[in-house]
Amino acid sequence: MTEVLSVLRIGHRPSRDKRVTTHAALVARAFGADDIVISTRDPEIEKTISSVVSRFGGRFEIRSGIPWNEALRSWGGTKVHLTMYGTPFREAMPKLRGKDVMVVIGAEKVPPAIYQMVDFNLSVGSQPHSEIAALALFLDSYFEGSEDTNKFDDARLQIIPNSRGKTVVERGDEIHQ
Ligand code: SAM
């Protein structure tokens, strides 16, 4: 059995955070997470991400409108909160790899209770930056840089790396350059 990595996005405001939360979901999917749970309901983001999954493959799931405290309480594995105030994430990583982990990322203000509910409050550098950057670095370290394996082999559209142009293969079709 392989480990499950879930991302919990809290504090999403559909009117202001659409782009950032969409990017957090795309980063979660591209760099190895199994799903993202968004505490605020946002059917538009669900639709956008589901469309990416249907075209670019993998089994990534998205759910929105799940209260964060419910999501955390029902998680049976290790709970990690990414915050600039936490302890350095690389120190905790050996205790996390291979385990089921829920990674919490915030938006503007994180409820103080989160700090108590999780097993680890971890920082990706003790400076303020972005939940997208923090998540990307965390996932890269957790999966030890192996996120680009065979997860997306079932894709309808596959991107073939190209040093100059764009090469996309549509399943059952020839190469488009
Ligand atoms: N000021 C907010 C607070 O104190 O909770 C944080 C706002 S920050 C723009 C949004 C999210 O980015 C945070 O909730 C956290 O998940 C993440 N983040 C920002 N800097 C971070 C860092 N150095 N390490 C880990 N996560 C960070």
mmCIF file with all atom_site columns, C-alpha atoms and ligand atoms in Angstrom:
data_model
loop_
_atom_site.group_PDB
_atom_site.id
_atom_site.type_symbol
_atom_site.label_atom_id
_atom_site.label_alt_id
_atom_site.label_comp_id
_atom_site.label_asym_id
_atom_site.label_entity_id
_atom_site.label_seq_id
_atom_site.pdbx_PDB_ins_code
_atom_site.Cartn_x
_atom_site.Cartn_y
_atom_site.Cartn_z
_atom_site.occupancy
_atom_site.B_iso_or_equiv
_atom_site.pdbx_formal_charge
_atom_site.auth_seq_id
_atom_site.auth_comp_id
_atom_site.auth_asym_id
_atom_site.auth_atom_id
_atom_site.pdbx_PDB_model_num
ATOM   1   C CA  . MET A 1 1   ? 0.000   0.000  0.000   1.00 0.00 ? 1   MET A CA  1
ATOM   2   C CA  . THR A 1 2   ? 1.270   3.471  -0.775  1.00 0.00 ? 2   THR A CA  1
ATOM   3   C CA  . GLU A 1 3   ? 0.954   6.558  1.357   1.00 0.00 ? 3   GLU A CA  1
ATOM   4   C CA  . VAL A 1 4   ? -1.869  9.085  0.891   1.00 0.00 ? 4   VAL A CA  1
ATOM   5   C CA  . LEU A 1 5   ? -1.087  12.796 0.749   1.00 0.00 ? 5   LEU A CA  1
ATOM   6   C CA  . SER A 1 6   ? -4.039  15.137 1.113   1.00 0.00 ? 6   SER A CA  1
ATOM   7   C CA  . VAL A 1 7   ? -3.960  18.949 0.992   1.00 0.00 ? 7   VAL A CA  1
ATOM   8   C CA  . LEU A 1 8   ? -6.407  20.986 3.073   1.00 0.00 ? 8   LEU A CA  1
ATOM   9   C CA  . ARG A 1 9   ? -6.892  24.546 1.859   1.00 0.00 ? 9   ARG A CA  1
ATOM   10  C CA  . ILE A 1 10  ? -8.478  26.766 4.511   1.00 0.00 ? 10  ILE A CA  1
ATOM   11  C CA  . GLY A 1 11  ? -9.736  30.357 4.372   1.00 0.00 ? 11  GLY A CA  1
ATOM   12  C CA  . HIS A 1 12  ? -10.437 30.389 0.622   1.00 0.00 ? 12  HIS A CA  1
ATOM   13  C CA  . ARG A 1 13  ? -12.552 33.415 -0.372  1.00 0.00 ? 13  ARG A CA  1
ATOM   14  C CA  . PRO A 1 14  ? -14.138 32.661 -3.773  1.00 0.00 ? 14  PRO A CA  1
ATOM   15  C CA  . SER A 1 15  ? -14.267 36.356 -4.675  1.00 0.00 ? 15  SER A CA  1
ATOM   16  C CA  . ARG A 1 16  ? -10.541 36.989 -4.011  1.00 0.00 ? 16  ARG A CA  1
ATOM   17  C CA  . ASP A 1 17  ? -8.586  33.744 -3.906  1.00 0.00 ? 17  ASP A CA  1
ATOM   18  C CA  . LYS A 1 18  ? -9.798  31.885 -6.983  1.00 0.00 ? 18  LYS A CA  1
ATOM   19  C CA  . ARG A 1 19  ? -6.501  32.069 -8.833  1.00 0.00 ? 19  ARG A CA  1
ATOM   20  C CA  . VAL A 1 20  ? -4.281  31.269 -5.849  1.00 0.00 ? 20  VAL A CA  1
ATOM   21  C CA  . THR A 1 21  ? -6.443  28.341 -4.733  1.00 0.00 ? 21  THR A CA  1
ATOM   22  C CA  . THR A 1 22  ? -6.610  27.014 -8.306  1.00 0.00 ? 22  THR A CA  1
ATOM   23  C CA  . HIS A 1 23  ? -2.818  27.154 -8.457  1.00 0.00 ? 23  HIS A CA  1
ATOM   24  C CA  . ALA A 1 24  ? -2.523  25.434 -5.075  1.00 0.00 ? 24  ALA A CA  1
ATOM   25  C CA  . ALA A 1 25  ? -4.733  22.618 -6.434  1.00 0.00 ? 25  ALA A CA  1
ATOM   26  C CA  . LEU A 1 26  ? -2.717  22.370 -9.662  1.00 0.00 ? 26  LEU A CA  1
ATOM   27  C CA  . VAL A 1 27  ? 0.548   22.234 -7.713  1.00 0.00 ? 27  VAL A CA  1
ATOM   28  C CA  . ALA A 1 28  ? -0.910  19.593 -5.375  1.00 0.00 ? 28  ALA A CA  1
ATOM   29  C CA  . ARG A 1 29  ? -1.903  17.436 -8.358  1.00 0.00 ? 29  ARG A CA  1
ATOM   30  C CA  . ALA A 1 30  ? 1.263   17.957 -10.410 1.00 0.00 ? 30  ALA A CA  1
ATOM   31  C CA  . PHE A 1 31  ? 3.634   17.279 -7.521  1.00 0.00 ? 31  PHE A CA  1
ATOM   32  C CA  . GLY A 1 32  ? 2.097   14.086 -6.203  1.00 0.00 ? 32  GLY A CA  1
ATOM   33  C CA  . ALA A 1 33  ? -0.822  14.788 -3.815  1.00 0.00 ? 33  ALA A CA  1
ATOM   34  C CA  . ASP A 1 34  ? -3.883  12.542 -4.027  1.00 0.00 ? 34  ASP A CA  1
ATOM   35  C CA  . ASP A 1 35  ? -6.495  15.185 -3.361  1.00 0.00 ? 35  ASP A CA  1
ATOM   36  C CA  . ILE A 1 36  ? -7.305  18.674 -2.172  1.00 0.00 ? 36  ILE A CA  1
ATOM   37  C CA  . VAL A 1 37  ? -10.061 19.602 0.250   1.00 0.00 ? 37  VAL A CA  1
ATOM   38  C CA  . ILE A 1 38  ? -11.175 23.243 0.221   1.00 0.00 ? 38  ILE A CA  1
ATOM   39  C CA  . SER A 1 39  ? -13.018 24.369 3.331   1.00 0.00 ? 39  SER A CA  1
ATOM   40  C CA  . THR A 1 40  ? -15.166 26.901 1.424   1.00 0.00 ? 40  THR A CA  1
ATOM   41  C CA  . ARG A 1 41  ? -17.553 25.703 -1.275  1.00 0.00 ? 41  ARG A CA  1
ATOM   42  C CA  . ASP A 1 42  ? -16.431 26.717 -4.768  1.00 0.00 ? 42  ASP A CA  1
ATOM   43  C CA  . PRO A 1 43  ? -17.968 24.704 -7.611  1.00 0.00 ? 43  PRO A CA  1
ATOM   44  C CA  . GLU A 1 44  ? -16.036 26.716 -10.226 1.00 0.00 ? 44  GLU A CA  1
ATOM   45  C CA  . ILE A 1 45  ? -12.641 25.571 -8.920  1.00 0.00 ? 45  ILE A CA  1
ATOM   46  C CA  . GLU A 1 46  ? -13.935 22.000 -8.684  1.00 0.00 ? 46  GLU A CA  1
ATOM   47  C CA  . LYS A 1 47  ? -14.937 22.222 -12.357 1.00 0.00 ? 47  LYS A CA  1
ATOM   48  C CA  . THR A 1 48  ? -11.597 23.732 -13.449 1.00 0.00 ? 48  THR A CA  1
ATOM   49  C CA  . ILE A 1 49  ? -9.525  21.099 -11.681 1.00 0.00 ? 49  ILE A CA  1
ATOM   50  C CA  . SER A 1 50  ? -11.743 18.197 -12.746 1.00 0.00 ? 50  SER A CA  1
ATOM   51  C CA  . SER A 1 51  ? -11.339 19.364 -16.336 1.00 0.00 ? 51  SER A CA  1
ATOM   52  C CA  . VAL A 1 52  ? -7.522  19.332 -15.973 1.00 0.00 ? 52  VAL A CA  1
ATOM   53  C CA  . VAL A 1 53  ? -7.695  15.812 -14.521 1.00 0.00 ? 53  VAL A CA  1
ATOM   54  C CA  . SER A 1 54  ? -9.908  14.591 -17.364 1.00 0.00 ? 54  SER A CA  1
ATOM   55  C CA  . ARG A 1 55  ? -7.459  15.936 -19.954 1.00 0.00 ? 55  ARG A CA  1
ATOM   56  C CA  . PHE A 1 56  ? -4.075  15.422 -18.273 1.00 0.00 ? 56  PHE A CA  1
ATOM   57  C CA  . GLY A 1 57  ? -4.758  12.240 -16.311 1.00 0.00 ? 57  GLY A CA  1
ATOM   58  C CA  . GLY A 1 58  ? -4.139  10.878 -12.850 1.00 0.00 ? 58  GLY A CA  1
ATOM   59  C CA  . ARG A 1 59  ? -6.611  10.178 -10.066 1.00 0.00 ? 59  ARG A CA  1
ATOM   60  C CA  . PHE A 1 60  ? -6.491  13.531 -8.291  1.00 0.00 ? 60  PHE A CA  1
ATOM   61  C CA  . GLU A 1 61  ? -9.705  14.459 -6.473  1.00 0.00 ? 61  GLU A CA  1
ATOM   62  C CA  . ILE A 1 62  ? -11.103 17.793 -5.362  1.00 0.00 ? 62  ILE A CA  1
ATOM   63  C CA  . ARG A 1 63  ? -13.833 18.499 -2.811  1.00 0.00 ? 63  ARG A CA  1
ATOM   64  C CA  . SER A 1 64  ? -14.982 21.883 -1.581  1.00 0.00 ? 64  SER A CA  1
ATOM   65  C CA  . GLY A 1 65  ? -17.280 23.062 1.191   1.00 0.00 ? 65  GLY A CA  1
ATOM   66  C CA  . ILE A 1 66  ? -15.885 20.656 3.811   1.00 0.00 ? 66  ILE A CA  1
ATOM   67  C CA  . PRO A 1 67  ? -15.425 22.465 7.166   1.00 0.00 ? 67  PRO A CA  1
ATOM   68  C CA  . TRP A 1 68  ? -11.715 22.430 8.031   1.00 0.00 ? 68  TRP A CA  1
ATOM   69  C CA  . ASN A 1 69  ? -12.243 21.127 11.566  1.00 0.00 ? 69  ASN A CA  1
ATOM   70  C CA  . GLU A 1 70  ? -14.268 18.198 10.209  1.00 0.00 ? 70  GLU A CA  1
ATOM   71  C CA  . ALA A 1 71  ? -11.605 17.439 7.597   1.00 0.00 ? 71  ALA A CA  1
ATOM   72  C CA  . LEU A 1 72  ? -8.872  17.478 10.241  1.00 0.00 ? 72  LEU A CA  1
ATOM   73  C CA  . ARG A 1 73  ? -10.832 15.427 12.798  1.00 0.00 ? 73  ARG A CA  1
ATOM   74  C CA  . SER A 1 74  ? -11.670 12.719 10.297  1.00 0.00 ? 74  SER A CA  1
ATOM   75  C CA  . TRP A 1 75  ? -8.081  12.402 9.031   1.00 0.00 ? 75  TRP A CA  1
ATOM   76  C CA  . GLY A 1 76  ? -6.515  9.240  10.429  1.00 0.00 ? 76  GLY A CA  1
ATOM   77  C CA  . GLY A 1 77  ? -2.922  10.037 9.473   1.00 0.00 ? 77  GLY A CA  1
ATOM   78  C CA  . THR A 1 78  ? -0.410  12.716 10.399  1.00 0.00 ? 78  THR A CA  1
ATOM   79  C CA  . LYS A 1 79  ? -1.513  16.371 10.263  1.00 0.00 ? 79  LYS A CA  1
ATOM   80  C CA  . VAL A 1 80  ? 0.894   19.079 9.164   1.00 0.00 ? 80  VAL A CA  1
ATOM   81  C CA  . HIS A 1 81  ? 0.288   22.827 9.034   1.00 0.00 ? 81  HIS A CA  1
ATOM   82  C CA  . LEU A 1 82  ? 2.561   24.935 6.825   1.00 0.00 ? 82  LEU A CA  1
ATOM   83  C CA  . THR A 1 83  ? 3.216   28.259 8.533   1.00 0.00 ? 83  THR A CA  1
ATOM   84  C CA  . MET A 1 84  ? 6.112   30.676 8.582   1.00 0.00 ? 84  MET A CA  1
ATOM   85  C CA  . TYR A 1 85  ? 6.070   30.425 12.392  1.00 0.00 ? 85  TYR A CA  1
ATOM   86  C CA  . GLY A 1 86  ? 6.706   26.679 12.504  1.00 0.00 ? 86  GLY A CA  1
ATOM   87  C CA  . THR A 1 87  ? 9.834   24.568 12.842  1.00 0.00 ? 87  THR A CA  1
ATOM   88  C CA  . PRO A 1 88  ? 11.962  23.927 9.725   1.00 0.00 ? 88  PRO A CA  1
ATOM   89  C CA  . PHE A 1 89  ? 10.151  21.428 7.481   1.00 0.00 ? 89  PHE A CA  1
ATOM   90  C CA  . ARG A 1 90  ? 13.277  19.530 6.449   1.00 0.00 ? 90  ARG A CA  1
ATOM   91  C CA  . GLU A 1 91  ? 13.907  18.553 10.078  1.00 0.00 ? 91  GLU A CA  1
ATOM   92  C CA  . ALA A 1 92  ? 10.496  16.847 10.320  1.00 0.00 ? 92  ALA A CA  1
ATOM   93  C CA  . MET A 1 93  ? 10.570  15.222 6.882   1.00 0.00 ? 93  MET A CA  1
ATOM   94  C CA  . PRO A 1 94  ? 12.179  11.893 7.935   1.00 0.00 ? 94  PRO A CA  1
ATOM   95  C CA  . LYS A 1 95  ? 9.236   11.422 10.342  1.00 0.00 ? 95  LYS A CA  1
ATOM   96  C CA  . LEU A 1 96  ? 6.696   12.095 7.584   1.00 0.00 ? 96  LEU A CA  1
ATOM   97  C CA  . ARG A 1 97  ? 7.877   10.250 4.472   1.00 0.00 ? 97  ARG A CA  1
ATOM   98  C CA  . GLY A 1 98  ? 5.951   7.036  3.822   1.00 0.00 ? 98  GLY A CA  1
ATOM   99  C CA  . LYS A 1 99  ? 3.124   8.101  6.163   1.00 0.00 ? 99  LYS A CA  1
ATOM   100 C CA  . ASP A 1 100 ? -0.359  9.337  5.269   1.00 0.00 ? 100 ASP A CA  1
ATOM   101 C CA  . VAL A 1 101 ? -0.188  13.105 5.650   1.00 0.00 ? 101 VAL A CA  1
ATOM   102 C CA  . MET A 1 102 ? -2.731  15.911 5.495   1.00 0.00 ? 102 MET A CA  1
ATOM   103 C CA  . VAL A 1 103 ? -1.025  19.224 4.707   1.00 0.00 ? 103 VAL A CA  1
ATOM   104 C CA  . VAL A 1 104 ? -2.901  22.366 5.766   1.00 0.00 ? 104 VAL A CA  1
ATOM   105 C CA  . ILE A 1 105 ? -2.275  25.616 3.916   1.00 0.00 ? 105 ILE A CA  1
ATOM   106 C CA  . GLY A 1 106 ? -3.871  28.938 4.821   1.00 0.00 ? 106 GLY A CA  1
ATOM   107 C CA  . ALA A 1 107 ? -4.996  32.041 2.973   1.00 0.00 ? 107 ALA A CA  1
ATOM   108 C CA  . GLU A 1 108 ? -5.137  35.320 4.899   1.00 0.00 ? 108 GLU A CA  1
ATOM   109 C CA  . LYS A 1 109 ? -5.689  34.486 8.561   1.00 0.00 ? 109 LYS A CA  1
ATOM   110 C CA  . VAL A 1 110 ? -5.340  31.031 10.054  1.00 0.00 ? 110 VAL A CA  1
ATOM   111 C CA  . PRO A 1 111 ? -7.575  30.182 13.049  1.00 0.00 ? 111 PRO A CA  1
ATOM   112 C CA  . PRO A 1 112 ? -5.368  29.729 16.152  1.00 0.00 ? 112 PRO A CA  1
ATOM   113 C CA  . ALA A 1 113 ? -6.961  26.321 16.850  1.00 0.00 ? 113 ALA A CA  1
ATOM   114 C CA  . ILE A 1 114 ? -5.202  24.883 13.787  1.00 0.00 ? 114 ILE A CA  1
ATOM   115 C CA  . TYR A 1 115 ? -1.830  25.223 15.519  1.00 0.00 ? 115 TYR A CA  1
ATOM   116 C CA  . GLN A 1 116 ? -3.097  22.944 18.315  1.00 0.00 ? 116 GLN A CA  1
ATOM   117 C CA  . MET A 1 117 ? -4.985  20.435 16.188  1.00 0.00 ? 117 MET A CA  1
ATOM   118 C CA  . VAL A 1 118 ? -2.045  19.380 14.003  1.00 0.00 ? 118 VAL A CA  1
ATOM   119 C CA  . ASP A 1 119 ? 0.915   17.156 14.820  1.00 0.00 ? 119 ASP A CA  1
ATOM   120 C CA  . PHE A 1 120 ? 3.468   19.479 13.202  1.00 0.00 ? 120 PHE A CA  1
ATOM   121 C CA  . ASN A 1 121 ? 3.565   23.225 12.481  1.00 0.00 ? 121 ASN A CA  1
ATOM   122 C CA  . LEU A 1 122 ? 6.275   23.470 9.819   1.00 0.00 ? 122 LEU A CA  1
ATOM   123 C CA  . SER A 1 123 ? 7.942   26.391 8.104   1.00 0.00 ? 123 SER A CA  1
ATOM   124 C CA  . VAL A 1 124 ? 9.459   26.523 4.665   1.00 0.00 ? 124 VAL A CA  1
ATOM   125 C CA  . GLY A 1 125 ? 11.949  29.208 5.596   1.00 0.00 ? 125 GLY A CA  1
ATOM   126 C CA  . SER A 1 126 ? 11.043  31.516 8.477   1.00 0.00 ? 126 SER A CA  1
ATOM   127 C CA  . GLN A 1 127 ? 9.908   34.323 6.180   1.00 0.00 ? 127 GLN A CA  1
ATOM   128 C CA  . PRO A 1 128 ? 6.450   35.236 4.906   1.00 0.00 ? 128 PRO A CA  1
ATOM   129 C CA  . HIS A 1 129 ? 5.830   34.100 1.314   1.00 0.00 ? 129 HIS A CA  1
ATOM   130 C CA  . SER A 1 130 ? 3.143   32.011 -0.349  1.00 0.00 ? 130 SER A CA  1
ATOM   131 C CA  . GLU A 1 131 ? 1.102   28.884 0.286   1.00 0.00 ? 131 GLU A CA  1
ATOM   132 C CA  . ILE A 1 132 ? 1.792   27.783 -3.305  1.00 0.00 ? 132 ILE A CA  1
ATOM   133 C CA  . ALA A 1 133 ? 5.561   27.986 -2.883  1.00 0.00 ? 133 ALA A CA  1
ATOM   134 C CA  . ALA A 1 134 ? 5.428   26.372 0.567   1.00 0.00 ? 134 ALA A CA  1
ATOM   135 C CA  . LEU A 1 135 ? 3.309   23.497 -0.746  1.00 0.00 ? 135 LEU A CA  1
ATOM   136 C CA  . ALA A 1 136 ? 5.527   22.937 -3.795  1.00 0.00 ? 136 ALA A CA  1
ATOM   137 C CA  . LEU A 1 137 ? 8.701   22.719 -1.717  1.00 0.00 ? 137 LEU A CA  1
ATOM   138 C CA  . PHE A 1 138 ? 7.044   20.505 0.882   1.00 0.00 ? 138 PHE A CA  1
ATOM   139 C CA  . LEU A 1 139 ? 5.757   18.044 -1.757  1.00 0.00 ? 139 LEU A CA  1
ATOM   140 C CA  . ASP A 1 140 ? 9.068   17.975 -3.591  1.00 0.00 ? 140 ASP A CA  1
ATOM   141 C CA  . SER A 1 141 ? 10.837  17.039 -0.367  1.00 0.00 ? 141 SER A CA  1
ATOM   142 C CA  . TYR A 1 142 ? 8.170   14.539 0.791   1.00 0.00 ? 142 TYR A CA  1
ATOM   143 C CA  . PHE A 1 143 ? 8.258   12.687 -2.563  1.00 0.00 ? 143 PHE A CA  1
ATOM   144 C CA  . GLU A 1 144 ? 12.023  13.189 -2.848  1.00 0.00 ? 144 GLU A CA  1
ATOM   145 C CA  . GLY A 1 145 ? 11.744  14.778 -6.282  1.00 0.00 ? 145 GLY A CA  1
ATOM   146 C CA  . SER A 1 146 ? 9.997   11.746 -7.805  1.00 0.00 ? 146 SER A CA  1
ATOM   147 C CA  . GLU A 1 147 ? 6.692   13.439 -8.590  1.00 0.00 ? 147 GLU A CA  1
ATOM   148 C CA  . ASP A 1 148 ? 7.072   13.073 -12.350 1.00 0.00 ? 148 ASP A CA  1
ATOM   149 C CA  . THR A 1 149 ? 6.826   9.255  -12.439 1.00 0.00 ? 149 THR A CA  1
ATOM   150 C CA  . ASN A 1 150 ? 3.978   7.337  -14.076 1.00 0.00 ? 150 ASN A CA  1
ATOM   151 C CA  . LYS A 1 151 ? 1.015   8.898  -12.310 1.00 0.00 ? 151 LYS A CA  1
ATOM   152 C CA  . PHE A 1 152 ? -0.341  10.558 -15.428 1.00 0.00 ? 152 PHE A CA  1
ATOM   153 C CA  . ASP A 1 153 ? 0.160   7.695  -17.895 1.00 0.00 ? 153 ASP A CA  1
ATOM   154 C CA  . ASP A 1 154 ? -3.600  7.347  -18.411 1.00 0.00 ? 154 ASP A CA  1
ATOM   155 C CA  . ALA A 1 155 ? -3.844  10.925 -19.730 1.00 0.00 ? 155 ALA A CA  1
ATOM   156 C CA  . ARG A 1 156 ? -5.880  11.838 -22.797 1.00 0.00 ? 156 ARG A CA  1
ATOM   157 C CA  . LEU A 1 157 ? -3.318  14.565 -23.471 1.00 0.00 ? 157 LEU A CA  1
ATOM   158 C CA  . GLN A 1 158 ? 0.356   13.938 -22.835 1.00 0.00 ? 158 GLN A CA  1
ATOM   159 C CA  . ILE A 1 159 ? 3.024   16.590 -23.020 1.00 0.00 ? 159 ILE A CA  1
ATOM   160 C CA  . ILE A 1 160 ? 6.271   15.349 -24.514 1.00 0.00 ? 160 ILE A CA  1
ATOM   161 C CA  . PRO A 1 161 ? 9.149   17.450 -23.186 1.00 0.00 ? 161 PRO A CA  1
ATOM   162 C CA  . ASN A 1 162 ? 10.537  19.638 -25.930 1.00 0.00 ? 162 ASN A CA  1
ATOM   163 C CA  . SER A 1 163 ? 13.469  22.026 -25.676 1.00 0.00 ? 163 SER A CA  1
ATOM   164 C CA  . ARG A 1 164 ? 11.833  24.560 -27.970 1.00 0.00 ? 164 ARG A CA  1
ATOM   165 C CA  . GLY A 1 165 ? 8.290   24.050 -29.296 1.00 0.00 ? 165 GLY A CA  1
ATOM   166 C CA  . LYS A 1 166 ? 5.182   22.431 -27.818 1.00 0.00 ? 166 LYS A CA  1
ATOM   167 C CA  . THR A 1 167 ? 4.558   18.725 -28.335 1.00 0.00 ? 167 THR A CA  1
ATOM   168 C CA  . VAL A 1 168 ? 1.261   17.251 -27.197 1.00 0.00 ? 168 VAL A CA  1
ATOM   169 C CA  . VAL A 1 169 ? 0.113   13.718 -27.925 1.00 0.00 ? 169 VAL A CA  1
ATOM   170 C CA  . GLU A 1 170 ? -3.567  12.927 -27.851 1.00 0.00 ? 170 GLU A CA  1
ATOM   171 C CA  . ARG A 1 171 ? -4.273  9.336  -26.900 1.00 0.00 ? 171 ARG A CA  1
ATOM   172 C CA  . GLY A 1 172 ? -4.755  7.212  -30.006 1.00 0.00 ? 172 GLY A CA  1
ATOM   173 C CA  . ASP A 1 173 ? -3.638  10.091 -32.183 1.00 0.00 ? 173 ASP A CA  1
ATOM   174 C CA  . GLU A 1 174 ? -0.395  11.080 -33.801 1.00 0.00 ? 174 GLU A CA  1
ATOM   175 C CA  . ILE A 1 175 ? 1.963   13.683 -32.390 1.00 0.00 ? 175 ILE A CA  1
ATOM   176 C CA  . HIS A 1 176 ? 0.928   17.384 -32.652 1.00 0.00 ? 176 HIS A CA  1
ATOM   177 C CA  . GLN A 1 177 ? 3.842   19.806 -32.670 1.00 0.00 ? 177 GLN A CA  1
HETATM 178 N N1  . SAM B 2 .   ? -0.477  36.074 7.792   1.00 0.00 ? 1   SAM B N1  1
HETATM 179 C C1  . SAM B 2 .   ? -1.072  34.783 7.703   1.00 0.00 ? 1   SAM B C1  1
HETATM 180 C C2  . SAM B 2 .   ? -0.965  34.063 9.040   1.00 0.00 ? 1   SAM B C2  1
HETATM 181 O O1  . SAM B 2 .   ? -0.287  34.546 9.903   1.00 0.00 ? 1   SAM B O1  1
HETATM 182 O O2  . SAM B 2 .   ? -1.559  33.022 9.180   1.00 0.00 ? 1   SAM B O2  1
HETATM 183 C C3  . SAM B 2 .   ? -0.389  33.935 6.603   1.00 0.00 ? 1   SAM B C3  1
HETATM 184 C C4  . SAM B 2 .   ? -0.640  34.446 5.234   1.00 0.00 ? 1   SAM B C4  1
HETATM 185 S S1  . SAM B 2 .   ? 0.257   33.601 3.925   1.00 0.00 ? 1   SAM B S1  1
HETATM 186 C C5  . SAM B 2 .   ? 0.004   34.686 2.568   1.00 0.00 ? 1   SAM B C5  1
HETATM 187 C C6  . SAM B 2 .   ? -0.807  32.288 3.457   1.00 0.00 ? 1   SAM B C6  1
HETATM 188 C C7  . SAM B 2 .   ? -0.298  30.917 3.749   1.00 0.00 ? 1   SAM B C7  1
HETATM 189 O O3  . SAM B 2 .   ? 0.958   30.711 3.134   1.00 0.00 ? 1   SAM B O3  1
HETATM 190 C C8  . SAM B 2 .   ? -0.072  30.583 5.195   1.00 0.00 ? 1   SAM B C8  1
HETATM 191 O O4  . SAM B 2 .   ? -1.257  30.275 5.872   1.00 0.00 ? 1   SAM B O4  1
HETATM 192 C C9  . SAM B 2 .   ? 0.868   29.393 5.085   1.00 0.00 ? 1   SAM B C9  1
HETATM 193 O O5  . SAM B 2 .   ? 0.144   28.187 4.884   1.00 0.00 ? 1   SAM B O5  1
HETATM 194 C C10 . SAM B 2 .   ? 1.684   29.712 3.840   1.00 0.00 ? 1   SAM B C10 1
HETATM 195 N N2  . SAM B 2 .   ? 3.019   30.248 4.145   1.00 0.00 ? 1   SAM B N2  1
HETATM 196 C C11 . SAM B 2 .   ? 3.445   31.508 3.965   1.00 0.00 ? 1   SAM B C11 1
HETATM 197 N N3  . SAM B 2 .   ? 4.739   31.622 4.323   1.00 0.00 ? 1   SAM B N3  1
HETATM 198 C C12 . SAM B 2 .   ? 5.135   30.396 4.741   1.00 0.00 ? 1   SAM B C12 1
HETATM 199 C C13 . SAM B 2 .   ? 6.361   29.846 5.233   1.00 0.00 ? 1   SAM B C13 1
HETATM 200 N N4  . SAM B 2 .   ? 7.452   30.592 5.388   1.00 0.00 ? 1   SAM B N4  1
HETATM 201 N N5  . SAM B 2 .   ? 6.397   28.541 5.548   1.00 0.00 ? 1   SAM B N5  1
HETATM 202 C C14 . SAM B 2 .   ? 5.298   27.761 5.401   1.00 0.00 ? 1   SAM B C14 1
HETATM 203 N N6  . SAM B 2 .   ? 4.120   28.212 4.947   1.00 0.00 ? 1   SAM B N6  1
HETATM 204 C C15 . SAM B 2 .   ? 4.034   29.511 4.615   1.00 0.00 ? 1   SAM B C15 1
#
